[in-house]
CSV table of C-alpha atoms and ligand atoms in Angstrom, one decimal:
chain,number,residue,atom,x,y,z
A,1,MET,CA,157.5,112.3,87.1
A,2,GLN,CA,158.1,112.6,91.1
A,3,ALA,CA,162.1,113.6,91.2
A,4,LYS,CA,161.2,116.2,88.3
A,5,GLN,CA,157.8,117.7,89.6
A,6,SER,CA,159.7,118.3,93.8
A,7,SER,CA,162.7,120.1,92.3
A,8,THR,CA,164.2,123.3,91.7
A,9,ASP,CA,165.2,124.6,88.0
A,10,LYS,CA,167.7,122.9,88.8
A,11,PRO,CA,168.8,121.0,91.7
A,12,ASP,CA,171.9,120.8,93.2
A,13,LEU,CA,173.2,118.0,96.0
A,14,PHE,CA,171.7,120.1,99.0
A,15,THR,CA,168.3,120.0,97.2
A,16,PRO,CA,165.6,117.8,98.6
A,17,ILE,CA,163.9,115.3,96.7
A,18,THR,CA,161.2,113.3,97.1
A,19,ILE,CA,161.1,109.5,96.4
A,20,GLY,CA,157.8,107.9,96.9
A,21,LYS,CA,156.9,109.1,99.6
A,22,LEU,CA,160.2,109.3,101.2
A,23,GLU,CA,161.1,112.9,101.7
A,24,LEU,CA,165.1,112.8,100.8
A,25,SER,CA,167.0,116.3,103.0
A,26,ASN,CA,169.5,116.1,100.0
A,27,ARG,CA,170.4,114.3,96.8
A,28,ILE,CA,173.7,112.6,98.9
A,29,ILE,CA,173.4,109.0,98.9
A,30,MET,CA,175.2,106.5,101.3
A,31,ALA,CA,176.1,103.2,98.6
A,32,PRO,CA,175.5,100.2,99.7
A,33,LEU,CA,179.2,99.4,100.9
A,34,THR,CA,180.1,95.2,101.9
A,35,ARG,CA,182.2,95.4,105.2
A,36,ASN,CA,182.2,91.9,106.2
A,37,ARG,CA,181.7,93.1,110.0
A,38,ALA,CA,178.9,91.3,110.5
A,39,GLY,CA,178.7,89.2,114.4
A,40,GLU,CA,178.0,85.6,114.9
A,41,GLY,CA,175.3,84.5,112.8
A,42,ASN,CA,175.4,86.7,110.2
A,43,VAL,CA,173.6,89.3,113.2
A,44,PRO,CA,174.5,93.1,112.4
A,45,GLN,CA,175.6,93.7,116.4
A,46,ALA,CA,176.8,97.0,118.1
A,47,MET,CA,179.3,99.0,115.4
A,48,ASN,CA,177.1,98.4,113.1
A,49,VAL,CA,174.7,100.6,114.6
A,50,THR,CA,177.4,103.3,115.3
A,51,TYR,CA,178.3,102.7,111.8
A,52,TYR,CA,175.6,104.3,110.6
A,53,GLN,CA,173.7,106.2,112.3
A,54,GLN,CA,177.4,108.3,112.0
A,55,ARG,CA,176.4,108.6,108.9
A,56,ALA,CA,172.7,109.4,109.0
A,57,SER,CA,172.6,112.9,107.4
A,58,ALA,CA,173.0,111.3,104.3
A,59,GLY,CA,169.8,112.3,102.1
A,60,LEU,CA,169.3,108.1,101.9
A,61,ILE,CA,171.9,105.0,103.5
A,62,ILE,CA,171.7,102.1,101.4
A,63,THR,CA,172.5,99.6,103.2
A,64,GLU,CA,175.7,96.7,102.4
A,65,ALA,CA,174.1,94.2,100.6
A,66,THR,CA,171.6,91.6,102.3
A,67,GLN,CA,171.0,87.9,102.2
A,68,VAL,CA,167.9,87.6,101.6
A,69,SER,CA,168.2,83.4,103.0
A,70,PRO,CA,171.1,81.5,104.0
A,71,GLN,CA,171.6,80.2,100.3
A,72,GLY,CA,172.8,83.3,99.5
A,73,VAL,CA,175.8,84.0,101.2
A,74,GLY,CA,178.8,84.7,99.5
A,75,TYR,CA,181.2,86.1,101.9
A,76,PRO,CA,182.6,86.0,105.7
A,77,ALA,CA,180.4,87.9,107.9
A,78,THR,CA,178.4,89.7,105.8
A,79,PRO,CA,174.7,90.6,107.6
A,80,GLY,CA,171.4,88.5,106.7
A,81,ILE,CA,167.5,88.9,106.9
A,82,HIS,CA,166.3,86.0,107.3
A,83,SER,CA,165.7,85.1,111.1
A,84,GLN,CA,164.6,86.4,114.0
A,85,GLU,CA,167.9,87.9,115.0
A,86,GLN,CA,169.2,89.6,112.1
A,87,ILE,CA,166.2,91.2,111.7
A,88,ASP,CA,166.6,92.7,115.1
A,89,GLY,CA,169.7,93.3,114.6
A,90,TRP,CA,168.5,95.5,111.9
A,91,LYS,CA,165.7,96.9,114.2
A,92,ASN,CA,168.4,98.8,116.5
A,93,VAL,CA,170.6,99.6,113.3
A,94,THR,CA,167.8,101.4,111.5
A,95,LYS,CA,166.2,102.8,115.2
A,96,ALA,CA,169.8,105.0,115.7
A,97,VAL,CA,169.4,106.1,112.0
A,98,HIS,CA,165.8,107.6,112.0
A,99,GLU,CA,167.2,109.2,115.6
A,100,GLN,CA,169.3,111.1,114.0
A,101,GLY,CA,166.6,111.6,111.5
A,102,GLY,CA,167.9,110.0,108.1
A,103,HIS,CA,166.4,107.0,105.8
A,104,ILE,CA,167.6,103.9,105.2
A,105,PHE,CA,167.2,101.2,102.6
A,106,LEU,CA,168.1,97.3,102.5
A,107,GLN,CA,169.6,96.1,99.9
A,108,LEU,CA,169.0,92.2,99.3
A,109,TRP,CA,171.3,90.3,97.8
A,110,TYR,CA,171.8,86.3,96.9
A,111,VAL,CA,175.0,86.1,94.8
A,112,GLY,CA,174.6,82.5,93.0
A,113,ARG,CA,177.1,81.2,91.3
A,114,ILE,CA,179.8,83.9,93.7
A,115,SER,CA,179.9,81.8,96.3
A,116,HIS,CA,181.1,78.5,97.2
A,117,PRO,CA,179.8,74.6,99.3
A,118,SER,CA,181.8,75.6,102.2
A,119,LEU,CA,179.4,78.7,102.4
A,120,LEU,CA,176.3,77.5,102.5
A,121,PRO,CA,174.2,74.7,104.2
A,122,GLU,CA,175.1,71.2,103.6
A,123,GLY,CA,178.2,72.9,101.9
A,124,GLN,CA,175.5,73.2,99.0
A,125,THR,CA,176.7,73.8,95.5
A,126,PRO,CA,176.0,77.6,94.2
A,127,VAL,CA,173.4,77.9,91.9
A,128,SER,CA,172.9,80.5,88.7
A,129,ALA,CA,171.3,80.9,85.4
A,130,SER,CA,173.6,78.5,84.0
A,131,ALA,CA,176.5,75.8,84.6
A,132,ILE,CA,179.1,78.7,83.9
A,133,LYS,CA,182.0,79.0,86.5
A,134,PRO,CA,183.8,82.6,87.2
A,135,GLU,CA,187.3,82.4,86.6
A,136,GLY,CA,188.3,83.9,89.7
A,137,GLU,CA,188.2,83.1,93.5
A,138,ALA,CA,185.9,82.6,96.8
A,139,ILE,CA,186.6,84.6,99.6
A,140,THR,CA,185.8,81.7,102.7
A,141,TYR,CA,186.3,81.4,105.7
A,142,THR,CA,189.2,79.5,105.8
A,143,GLY,CA,190.8,81.5,103.0
A,144,MET,CA,190.9,82.6,99.2
A,145,GLN,CA,189.0,78.6,97.7
A,146,PRO,CA,188.3,79.1,93.5
A,147,TYR,CA,184.8,79.2,92.7
A,148,VAL,CA,182.5,75.9,91.4
A,149,VAL,CA,180.8,75.1,88.5
A,150,PRO,CA,177.3,76.4,89.8
A,151,ARG,CA,174.2,74.4,89.1
A,152,ALA,CA,171.8,76.1,87.0
A,153,LEU,CA,168.3,76.2,88.5
A,154,ASN,CA,165.5,73.9,87.7
A,155,LEU,CA,162.6,76.0,86.2
A,156,GLU,CA,160.3,74.2,89.5
A,157,GLU,CA,162.8,76.2,91.6
A,158,MET,CA,162.4,79.3,90.3
A,159,PRO,CA,158.9,80.3,92.4
A,160,GLY,CA,161.5,79.2,95.8
A,161,LEU,CA,163.2,81.5,95.1
A,162,VAL,CA,161.1,84.1,94.5
A,163,ASP,CA,159.6,83.6,97.4
A,164,GLN,CA,163.1,83.9,99.7
A,165,TYR,CA,163.0,88.0,98.3
A,166,ARG,CA,158.8,88.3,99.2
A,167,GLN,CA,160.3,87.1,102.7
A,168,ALA,CA,163.0,89.2,103.0
A,169,ALA,CA,161.0,91.9,101.7
A,170,SER,CA,159.0,91.6,104.6
A,171,ASN,CA,161.8,90.8,107.3
A,172,ALA,CA,162.9,94.6,106.3
A,173,LYS,CA,159.3,95.8,107.1
A,174,ALA,CA,159.3,94.3,110.1
A,175,ALA,CA,162.8,95.3,110.7
A,176,GLY,CA,161.7,99.1,110.3
A,177,PHE,CA,163.3,100.3,107.3
A,178,ASP,CA,162.0,102.7,105.0
A,179,GLY,CA,162.7,100.5,102.2
A,180,ILE,CA,164.3,98.4,100.0
A,181,GLU,CA,167.1,98.1,97.0
A,182,VAL,CA,166.9,94.9,94.8
A,183,HIS,CA,171.1,94.8,94.3
A,184,ALA,CA,170.2,93.0,90.4
A,185,ALA,CA,174.2,94.6,89.5
A,186,ASN,CA,177.9,93.2,89.8
A,187,GLY,CA,177.7,90.1,88.5
A,188,TYR,CA,175.5,88.7,91.6
A,189,LEU,CA,172.7,86.5,90.2
A,190,ILE,CA,169.6,88.8,89.6
A,191,ASP,CA,173.0,89.9,87.4
A,192,GLN,CA,173.6,86.6,86.3
A,193,PHE,CA,170.5,85.7,84.6
A,194,LEU,CA,169.8,89.5,83.2
A,195,ARG,CA,173.8,89.0,80.9
A,196,ASP,CA,174.1,87.0,78.2
A,197,GLY,CA,177.6,85.6,79.2
A,198,THR,CA,176.6,84.0,82.1
A,199,ASN,CA,173.0,83.2,81.2
A,200,GLN,CA,172.5,80.6,78.2
A,201,ARG,CA,169.3,78.9,79.3
A,202,ASP,CA,166.0,78.0,76.4
A,203,ASP,CA,163.5,78.1,78.5
A,204,GLU,CA,161.2,81.5,79.5
A,205,TYR,CA,164.1,83.3,81.9
A,206,GLY,CA,167.1,83.0,79.2
A,207,GLY,CA,167.1,83.7,75.6
A,208,SER,CA,165.5,86.9,74.8
A,209,LEU,CA,165.4,90.4,76.5
A,210,GLU,CA,162.4,89.2,77.9
A,211,ASN,CA,163.0,86.1,79.3
A,212,ARG,CA,166.4,87.3,80.9
A,213,VAL,CA,164.8,89.8,82.1
A,214,ARG,CA,162.3,87.7,84.0
A,215,LEU,CA,163.6,87.2,87.1
A,216,LEU,CA,163.8,90.8,88.4
A,217,GLN,CA,160.3,91.1,87.4
A,218,ASP,CA,158.8,88.3,89.1
A,219,ILE,CA,161.1,89.8,92.0
A,220,ILE,CA,159.5,93.2,91.5
A,221,ALA,CA,156.6,91.5,91.8
A,222,ALA,CA,157.1,90.1,95.1
A,223,VAL,CA,158.8,92.9,96.8
A,224,THR,CA,156.2,94.9,95.8
A,225,GLU,CA,153.0,93.1,97.7
A,226,VAL,CA,154.8,93.7,100.2
A,227,TRP,CA,156.7,97.6,99.5
A,228,GLU,CA,154.8,100.4,97.6
A,229,PRO,CA,156.4,100.4,94.6
A,230,GLY,CA,158.0,104.3,95.9
A,231,GLN,CA,159.6,102.2,98.7
A,232,VAL,CA,161.4,100.0,96.6
A,233,GLY,CA,164.7,100.4,94.4
A,234,VAL,CA,166.7,98.3,91.7
A,235,ARG,CA,169.8,98.9,91.3
A,236,ILE,CA,172.2,98.1,88.2
A,237,SER,CA,175.7,97.8,86.4
A,238,PRO,CA,175.5,97.4,82.8
A,239,GLU,CA,179.9,97.8,82.3
A,240,ASN,CA,180.9,96.2,85.5
A,241,GLY,CA,183.1,92.9,84.8
A,242,PHE,CA,183.6,92.7,88.2
A,243,ASN,CA,182.4,89.2,89.4
A,244,ASP,CA,183.4,88.0,85.7
A,245,ILE,CA,180.4,89.2,84.2
A,246,ARG,CA,179.7,90.6,81.0
A,247,ASP,CA,177.2,91.7,78.1
A,248,SER,CA,177.7,91.2,74.4
A,249,GLN,CA,175.1,94.7,74.1
A,250,PRO,CA,174.6,96.3,77.3
A,251,GLN,CA,173.4,99.8,76.0
A,252,ALA,CA,170.4,97.2,74.7
A,253,THR,CA,170.3,94.8,76.8
A,254,PHE,CA,169.8,97.7,80.3
A,255,ASN,CA,167.7,100.9,77.1
A,256,TYR,CA,166.0,97.3,77.8
A,257,VAL,CA,166.0,96.5,81.5
A,258,ALA,CA,165.1,100.3,82.1
A,259,LYS,CA,162.4,100.9,79.9
A,260,THR,CA,160.8,97.1,81.6
A,261,LEU,CA,161.2,99.0,85.4
A,262,SER,CA,159.2,102.2,83.9
A,263,GLY,CA,155.9,102.6,84.7
A,264,LYS,CA,155.7,100.9,88.4
A,265,GLY,CA,156.3,103.9,90.4
A,266,LEU,CA,159.8,102.7,91.8
A,267,ALA,CA,161.4,104.9,94.3
A,268,TYR,CA,164.7,105.0,91.9
A,269,LEU,CA,166.7,102.8,89.0
A,270,HIS,CA,170.9,102.6,90.6
A,271,VAL,CA,173.2,103.0,88.4
A,272,VAL,CA,177.0,101.7,88.3
A,273,GLU,CA,178.0,103.8,85.7
A,274,GLY,CA,180.9,102.1,83.7
A,275,ASP,CA,184.1,98.9,84.9
A,276,MET,CA,183.9,99.5,89.4
A,277,MET,CA,187.5,98.5,89.2
A,278,THR,CA,189.1,100.0,86.1
A,279,GLY,CA,186.4,103.2,85.6
A,280,GLU,CA,186.4,102.4,82.1
A,281,ARG,CA,182.6,103.3,80.0
A,282,GLY,CA,181.7,102.3,76.7
A,283,ILE,CA,177.9,102.8,76.4
A,284,ASP,CA,175.9,106.1,76.8
A,285,TYR,CA,174.1,106.5,80.5
A,286,ARG,CA,171.8,108.9,79.2
A,287,GLN,CA,169.9,106.6,77.4
A,288,ILE,CA,169.3,104.4,80.3
A,289,ARG,CA,168.4,107.1,82.1
A,290,ASP,CA,165.8,108.8,79.1
A,291,HIS,CA,164.3,104.9,78.9
A,292,PHE,CA,163.5,105.0,83.0
A,293,ASP,CA,160.4,106.8,83.9
A,294,GLY,CA,161.9,107.7,87.8
A,295,PRO,CA,164.4,109.3,89.5
A,296,TYR,CA,167.5,108.1,88.3
A,297,MET,CA,170.8,107.6,91.0
A,298,ALA,CA,174.4,107.5,89.0
A,299,ASN,CA,176.7,105.6,91.1
A,300,CYS,CA,180.6,105.0,90.4
A,301,GLY,CA,183.6,107.7,91.3
A,302,TYR,CA,181.2,110.2,91.3
A,303,THR,CA,183.7,113.3,93.2
A,304,GLN,CA,181.2,116.0,94.3
A,305,ASP,CA,181.9,118.3,91.1
A,306,LYS,CA,181.7,115.9,88.9
A,307,ALA,CA,178.0,114.4,90.9
A,308,GLN,CA,176.9,118.8,90.7
A,309,ALA,CA,177.2,118.7,86.6
A,310,SER,CA,175.6,115.6,86.3
A,311,LEU,CA,172.6,117.2,88.6
A,312,ALA,CA,173.4,120.1,86.5
A,313,GLN,CA,172.6,118.8,83.1
A,314,SER,CA,169.4,116.5,84.2
A,315,ASN,CA,171.7,113.5,84.0
A,316,ALA,CA,170.9,112.8,87.2
A,317,ASP,CA,168.5,112.8,90.4
A,318,MET,CA,170.7,111.4,92.8
A,319,VAL,CA,174.8,110.1,93.1
A,320,ALA,CA,175.6,107.5,95.7
A,321,PHE,CA,178.9,107.6,97.1
A,322,GLY,CA,180.8,104.5,98.5
A,323,SER,CA,184.6,104.7,99.2
A,324,LEU,CA,183.9,108.6,99.8
A,325,TYR,CA,181.9,108.0,102.8
A,326,ILE,CA,183.8,104.8,104.0
A,327,ALA,CA,186.0,107.9,105.5
A,328,ASN,CA,183.5,110.9,105.5
A,329,PRO,CA,180.5,109.7,108.2
A,330,ASP,CA,179.9,113.8,108.0
A,331,LEU,CA,179.8,113.7,103.9
A,332,VAL,CA,177.1,116.1,103.4
A,333,LYS,CA,178.8,118.4,106.0
A,334,ARG,CA,182.2,118.0,104.3
A,335,PHE,CA,180.4,119.4,101.0
A,336,LYS,CA,178.3,121.7,101.8
A,337,ALA,CA,182.0,123.1,103.8
A,338,ASP,CA,184.1,122.3,100.8
A,339,ALA,CA,185.8,121.1,103.9
A,340,GLU,CA,189.2,118.5,102.7
A,341,LEU,CA,187.7,115.2,102.7
A,342,ASN,CA,189.8,112.1,104.9
A,343,THR,CA,191.0,109.7,102.6
A,344,PRO,CA,189.8,105.6,102.9
A,345,ASP,CA,191.6,103.1,104.2
A,346,GLN,CA,191.6,100.1,102.0
A,347,THR,CA,193.3,98.2,104.1
A,348,THR,CA,190.0,97.7,106.4
A,349,PHE,CA,187.1,98.1,104.0
A,350,TYR,CA,186.7,94.3,104.2
A,351,GLY,CA,186.6,92.9,107.7
A,352,GLY,CA,188.2,93.6,110.5
A,353,ASP,CA,186.4,95.8,114.0
A,354,GLU,CA,186.1,99.5,114.6
A,355,HIS,CA,189.7,100.4,113.4
A,356,GLY,CA,188.7,102.0,109.6
A,357,TYR,CA,185.0,101.0,109.9
A,358,THR,CA,183.6,104.4,113.0
A,359,ASP,CA,186.9,105.7,113.6
A,360,TYR,CA,187.1,108.3,110.8
A,361,PRO,CA,186.5,111.9,112.6
A,362,SER,CA,184.1,113.7,111.6
A,363,LEU,CA,185.0,117.6,111.3
B,401,LIG,C1,181.9,92.7,97.6
B,401,LIG,O1,182.0,92.4,97.6
B,401,LIG,O2,183.6,93.2,96.8
B,401,LIG,C2,180.6,94.0,96.9
B,401,LIG,C3,179.6,93.2,96.7
B,401,LIG,C4,178.6,93.9,96.2
B,401,LIG,C5,178.6,94.4,95.6
B,401,LIG,C6,180.1,94.6,95.3
B,401,LIG,C7,181.1,93.9,95.7
B,401,LIG,O3,177.4,94.8,94.6
């Protein structure tokens, strides 16, 4: 296992780690963070370049979730990677991060049932594994609107869906990224196939665990035609109830998912541990780590102390920080100096301008 080979006996957050052929200078990872500040046409714009460049000292930046196609959209002002303008916009981001010596993966996203006809081409009905409506409301350009009953994808549509990921992966390469992360977490489309609360299909994409993991497997196979496996990470969230999703046996399901993703030489498995909103955890994440044969990235409510303890106990190889990265562009430096941290302002998390985005002070 690469993580073990390249690390000292007791790695800490500042110990370099090799993932695939990339040498990360530390294990402090910037988590993917939706900020709803893409420009016209869902194109990354100047303030997005500044934002990522400010955070380039992270061992790795994982971008905000980014639509693989116009059908994958779920929120206003989130970026895509399916048009030339978007590729060009992202090129400015990757160039700026690389100029600072940083590394950056693009997170590939397709929201499925967490969309709304008003966000989709020709007012299409959102798709999912099964026609099960989530509780709650979609965030649209005209305010909150109740979710609709999604349309279950036909078997014949699956290759076309996988093609969208393959193309997006190729576009990410053209945009100069160091790799990609497949977003299979947080109640979005791939997760809607993985978890049995949203997947009641009786074809080869539903029912057994083997079938529920098939879409993720197909997508990994497609994107690794474009990228080396060591440049492809996967994010899962076994217990996160965000977006009204659940699985009846999260431990068994995600032990299996982790095992299925092994033997491929993937860059890492990124795990949202517990419920994002309540912080509750019911399963043993060590089992998931032990079922995966590559680097394990932990995420969800970690502080520096908790992260260090997790690395010391070998429960994780890297830790991704979300809200701390919103507020602290120089998080690595602050952790190293045991310096005070800026407090994230929740009111500016989603949408708006540079305020609460690129104006958090560095030390
Ligand atoms: C969000 O927009 O709130 C969001 C997006 C992607 C995630 C989680 C949350 O994975």
